[in-house]
């Protein structure tokens, strides 16, 4: 609920957005990482492409159904110890939840020779490229959920790489009314309701909140 982050997400998601989920993403020594993949919006029922894609969905339109994933690295993340983070900027404009529900064997060379081959940025026309990020301690990185991303192998002698994932999304217009978003335990929200700020309450509220007057 930090004002700068709220302002950033409002530029992407609009005035109203809700929390989708929040979890720890620590990488132990020797962790195999997560090969290239993307994510659907919620349960995937609103997707226009399958998990591999036919390239028919390239668009400049920012669709209503969006989710922004934010990774927080208190001790940073780079390739010195492995477990580094990589993205393909512009790939989210293909709106393909790449291999989100299937096996993820793809390394960089596989992506360049396969799925990535021939794909361009919808706005610039430039070929899409893999970008590996060197993330300083205390930093966060935010990206739209359809953008394919990759976490590398963690060196066996490296310490645990600490990480936290927070995902915020646009409200699901077809969701049933609820007081709180599915991304937060209802018993926690109820217990702490009196201590939740107005900004946080807006993010924790259900997609289509229950009318308190009913």
Tab-separated table of C-alpha atoms in Angstrom:
chain	number	residue	atom	x	y	z
A	1	UNK	CA	0.000	0.000	0.000
A	2	UNK	CA	3.011	2.319	-0.345
A	3	UNK	CA	1.825	5.488	-2.141
A	4	UNK	CA	4.442	5.187	-4.900
A	5	UNK	CA	3.508	1.586	-5.640
A	6	UNK	CA	-0.204	2.391	-5.527
A	7	UNK	CA	0.370	5.212	-8.027
A	8	UNK	CA	2.405	2.928	-10.298
A	9	UNK	CA	-0.206	0.154	-10.300
A	10	UNK	CA	-2.995	2.649	-10.937
A	11	UNK	CA	-1.203	3.742	-14.109
A	12	UNK	CA	-1.205	0.137	-15.306
A	13	UNK	CA	-4.366	-1.355	-13.824
A	14	UNK	CA	-6.551	1.723	-13.436
A	15	UNK	CA	-8.021	3.365	-10.361
A	16	UNK	CA	-9.364	0.089	-8.924
A	17	UNK	CA	-7.316	-3.090	-8.473
A	18	UNK	CA	-7.284	-5.953	-5.975
A	19	UNK	CA	-4.722	-8.324	-4.499
A	20	UNK	CA	-4.576	-11.694	-6.263
A	21	UNK	CA	-2.006	-13.534	-4.152
A	22	UNK	CA	1.137	-13.066	-2.083
A	23	UNK	CA	3.742	-15.723	-1.299
A	24	UNK	CA	7.392	-16.365	-0.527
A	25	UNK	CA	9.593	-17.322	-3.481
A	26	UNK	CA	12.871	-18.292	-1.850
A	27	UNK	CA	15.469	-20.236	-3.830
A	28	UNK	CA	17.479	-22.793	-1.874
A	29	UNK	CA	21.045	-23.782	-2.848
A	30	UNK	CA	20.907	-26.042	-5.900
A	31	UNK	CA	17.350	-25.008	-6.805
A	32	UNK	CA	16.549	-25.832	-10.416
A	33	UNK	CA	14.748	-22.534	-10.889
A	34	UNK	CA	11.700	-22.084	-13.109
A	35	UNK	CA	12.142	-22.377	-16.871
A	36	UNK	CA	10.468	-19.962	-19.277
A	37	UNK	CA	6.765	-19.518	-18.633
A	38	UNK	CA	3.969	-16.952	-18.406
A	39	UNK	CA	0.699	-16.762	-16.492
A	40	UNK	CA	-2.986	-16.446	-17.372
A	41	UNK	CA	-5.432	-14.018	-15.854
A	42	UNK	CA	-6.961	-15.814	-12.864
A	43	UNK	CA	-8.078	-19.329	-13.919
A	44	UNK	CA	-7.352	-18.793	-17.605
A	45	UNK	CA	-10.996	-18.730	-18.684
A	46	UNK	CA	-10.616	-15.326	-20.369
A	47	UNK	CA	-7.559	-16.230	-22.480
A	48	UNK	CA	-7.670	-15.995	-26.280
A	49	UNK	CA	-4.639	-18.271	-26.859
A	50	UNK	CA	-3.613	-21.713	-25.661
A	51	UNK	CA	-0.502	-22.176	-23.460
A	52	UNK	CA	1.788	-22.268	-26.530
A	53	UNK	CA	0.009	-19.813	-28.800
A	54	UNK	CA	-0.507	-19.437	-32.535
A	55	UNK	CA	0.781	-15.833	-32.632
A	56	UNK	CA	-2.716	-14.651	-33.560
A	57	UNK	CA	-3.111	-12.610	-30.389
A	58	UNK	CA	-0.437	-9.914	-30.888
A	59	UNK	CA	-2.143	-6.663	-29.944
A	60	UNK	CA	-1.483	-3.085	-28.945
A	61	UNK	CA	-4.668	-3.041	-26.918
A	62	UNK	CA	-4.323	-3.200	-23.149
A	63	UNK	CA	-7.120	-5.615	-22.305
A	64	UNK	CA	-9.330	-5.309	-19.229
A	65	UNK	CA	-8.079	-8.548	-17.665
A	66	UNK	CA	-4.594	-7.765	-16.341
A	67	UNK	CA	-2.358	-8.800	-13.462
A	68	UNK	CA	0.944	-7.256	-12.344
A	69	UNK	CA	3.418	-9.462	-10.505
A	70	UNK	CA	5.977	-7.764	-8.238
A	71	UNK	CA	9.050	-9.609	-6.973
A	72	UNK	CA	10.893	-8.220	-3.947
A	73	UNK	CA	14.525	-9.149	-3.326
A	74	UNK	CA	15.839	-7.916	0.048
A	75	UNK	CA	19.328	-9.253	-0.744
A	76	UNK	CA	19.206	-8.777	-4.498
A	77	UNK	CA	19.290	-11.293	-7.362
A	78	UNK	CA	21.965	-11.629	-10.046
A	79	UNK	CA	23.794	-14.383	-11.910
A	80	UNK	CA	26.823	-14.487	-9.582
A	81	UNK	CA	25.159	-17.140	-7.402
A	82	UNK	CA	22.584	-18.238	-9.944
A	83	UNK	CA	18.846	-17.893	-9.559
A	84	UNK	CA	18.897	-14.715	-11.645
A	85	UNK	CA	15.696	-13.352	-13.145
A	86	UNK	CA	15.026	-12.766	-16.856
A	87	UNK	CA	12.133	-11.386	-18.916
A	88	UNK	CA	11.213	-10.777	-22.568
A	89	UNK	CA	9.938	-7.173	-22.771
A	90	UNK	CA	7.087	-6.787	-25.237
A	91	UNK	CA	6.255	-10.503	-25.250
A	92	UNK	CA	3.218	-9.841	-23.039
A	93	UNK	CA	1.584	-8.169	-26.048
A	94	UNK	CA	1.120	-11.624	-27.571
A	95	UNK	CA	-1.205	-12.364	-24.649
A	96	UNK	CA	-0.023	-15.987	-24.450
A	97	UNK	CA	0.184	-17.659	-20.993
A	98	UNK	CA	3.256	-19.575	-22.152
A	99	UNK	CA	3.335	-23.139	-20.753
A	100	UNK	CA	1.637	-22.110	-17.526
A	101	UNK	CA	-0.083	-25.496	-17.206
A	102	UNK	CA	2.410	-27.756	-18.989
A	103	UNK	CA	6.006	-28.937	-18.559
A	104	UNK	CA	8.518	-26.080	-18.745
A	105	UNK	CA	11.752	-27.390	-20.301
A	106	UNK	CA	12.734	-24.242	-22.177
A	107	UNK	CA	16.111	-22.596	-21.615
A	108	UNK	CA	17.275	-19.454	-23.454
A	109	UNK	CA	18.476	-21.297	-26.566
A	110	UNK	CA	15.197	-23.216	-26.748
A	111	UNK	CA	13.216	-19.978	-26.563
A	112	UNK	CA	15.288	-18.244	-29.250
A	113	UNK	CA	15.024	-21.192	-31.618
A	114	UNK	CA	11.379	-21.898	-30.881
A	115	UNK	CA	8.673	-19.706	-29.412
A	116	UNK	CA	10.608	-16.444	-29.665
A	117	UNK	CA	11.687	-16.841	-33.285
A	118	UNK	CA	10.165	-14.190	-35.546
A	119	UNK	CA	8.289	-12.426	-32.782
A	120	UNK	CA	8.406	-8.632	-32.760
A	121	UNK	CA	7.423	-5.842	-30.405
A	122	UNK	CA	3.912	-4.673	-31.302
A	123	UNK	CA	4.839	-0.988	-30.980
A	124	UNK	CA	8.456	-0.762	-32.210
A	125	UNK	CA	8.568	-3.637	-34.674
A	126	UNK	CA	11.920	-4.686	-33.230
A	127	UNK	CA	12.663	-8.389	-32.630
A	128	UNK	CA	11.914	-9.510	-29.072
A	129	UNK	CA	14.979	-10.219	-26.960
A	130	UNK	CA	15.722	-11.920	-23.662
A	131	UNK	CA	16.848	-9.513	-20.939
A	132	UNK	CA	18.607	-10.819	-17.831
A	133	UNK	CA	18.218	-8.548	-14.825
A	134	UNK	CA	20.823	-7.786	-12.193
A	135	UNK	CA	18.680	-6.710	-9.261
A	136	UNK	CA	20.369	-4.791	-6.401
A	137	UNK	CA	19.549	-5.567	-2.753
A	138	UNK	CA	16.296	-4.037	-1.555
A	139	UNK	CA	14.897	-3.798	-5.087
A	140	UNK	CA	11.588	-4.807	-6.614
A	141	UNK	CA	10.702	-5.692	-10.193
A	142	UNK	CA	7.157	-5.525	-11.588
A	143	UNK	CA	5.936	-7.085	-14.842
A	144	UNK	CA	2.634	-7.926	-16.521
A	145	UNK	CA	1.660	-11.553	-15.936
A	146	UNK	CA	1.631	-12.633	-19.609
A	147	UNK	CA	5.264	-11.603	-20.085
A	148	UNK	CA	7.352	-14.803	-20.241
A	149	UNK	CA	9.935	-14.902	-17.461
A	150	UNK	CA	12.606	-17.257	-16.169
A	151	UNK	CA	14.490	-17.945	-12.938
A	152	UNK	CA	17.900	-19.558	-13.305
A	153	UNK	CA	19.597	-22.463	-11.554
A	154	UNK	CA	20.888	-21.643	-8.062
A	155	UNK	CA	24.523	-22.607	-7.404
A	156	UNK	CA	24.864	-25.458	-4.851
A	157	UNK	CA	27.274	-23.444	-2.678
A	158	UNK	CA	25.165	-20.274	-2.776
A	159	UNK	CA	23.073	-19.135	0.199
A	160	UNK	CA	19.290	-19.038	0.094
A	161	UNK	CA	18.021	-16.302	-2.191
A	162	UNK	CA	15.146	-14.614	-0.390
A	163	UNK	CA	12.182	-13.394	-2.392
A	164	UNK	CA	8.570	-12.293	-2.016
A	165	UNK	CA	5.942	-12.281	-4.767
A	166	UNK	CA	2.950	-9.934	-4.676
A	167	UNK	CA	0.365	-10.032	-7.453
A	168	UNK	CA	-2.292	-7.369	-8.020
A	169	UNK	CA	-4.911	-7.480	-10.757
A	170	UNK	CA	-7.910	-5.768	-12.237
A	171	UNK	CA	-11.221	-6.868	-10.693
A	172	UNK	CA	-12.918	-9.828	-12.332
A	173	UNK	CA	-16.201	-8.433	-13.599
A	174	UNK	CA	-17.780	-11.897	-13.470
A	175	UNK	CA	-16.762	-12.739	-9.900
A	176	UNK	CA	-19.388	-13.347	-7.254
A	177	UNK	CA	-19.831	-10.586	-4.639
A	178	UNK	CA	-17.520	-10.980	-1.651
A	179	UNK	CA	-16.318	-8.740	1.143
A	180	UNK	CA	-12.653	-9.640	0.676
A	181	UNK	CA	-10.500	-10.652	-2.255
A	182	UNK	CA	-9.663	-14.355	-2.618
A	183	UNK	CA	-6.013	-13.340	-2.331
A	184	UNK	CA	-6.238	-12.724	1.421
A	185	UNK	CA	-7.474	-15.123	4.127
A	186	UNK	CA	-10.889	-13.887	5.201
A	187	UNK	CA	-10.220	-14.696	8.880
A	188	UNK	CA	-7.100	-12.486	8.790
A	189	UNK	CA	-8.958	-9.618	7.142
A	190	UNK	CA	-11.851	-9.850	9.582
A	191	UNK	CA	-9.522	-9.972	12.593
A	192	UNK	CA	-7.535	-6.946	11.411
A	193	UNK	CA	-10.356	-4.992	9.784
A	194	UNK	CA	-10.134	-2.162	12.292
A	195	UNK	CA	-6.415	-1.677	11.642
A	196	UNK	CA	-6.467	-1.794	7.831
A	197	UNK	CA	-5.888	1.559	6.161
A	198	UNK	CA	-8.293	2.831	3.535
A	199	UNK	CA	-5.657	2.266	0.832
A	200	UNK	CA	-5.137	-1.347	1.900
A	201	UNK	CA	-8.875	-1.917	2.249
A	202	UNK	CA	-9.326	-0.922	-1.398
A	203	UNK	CA	-6.791	-3.558	-2.484
A	204	UNK	CA	-8.124	-6.291	-0.167
A	205	UNK	CA	-11.775	-5.738	-1.059
A	206	UNK	CA	-13.549	-8.364	-3.158
A	207	UNK	CA	-13.761	-8.053	-6.942
A	208	UNK	CA	-17.406	-7.045	-6.630
A	209	UNK	CA	-17.698	-6.152	-2.933
A	210	UNK	CA	-20.785	-7.057	-0.969
A	211	UNK	CA	-22.989	-4.027	-0.398
A	212	UNK	CA	-22.769	-3.422	3.385
A	213	UNK	CA	-26.296	-2.012	3.307
A	214	UNK	CA	-27.796	-5.279	2.057
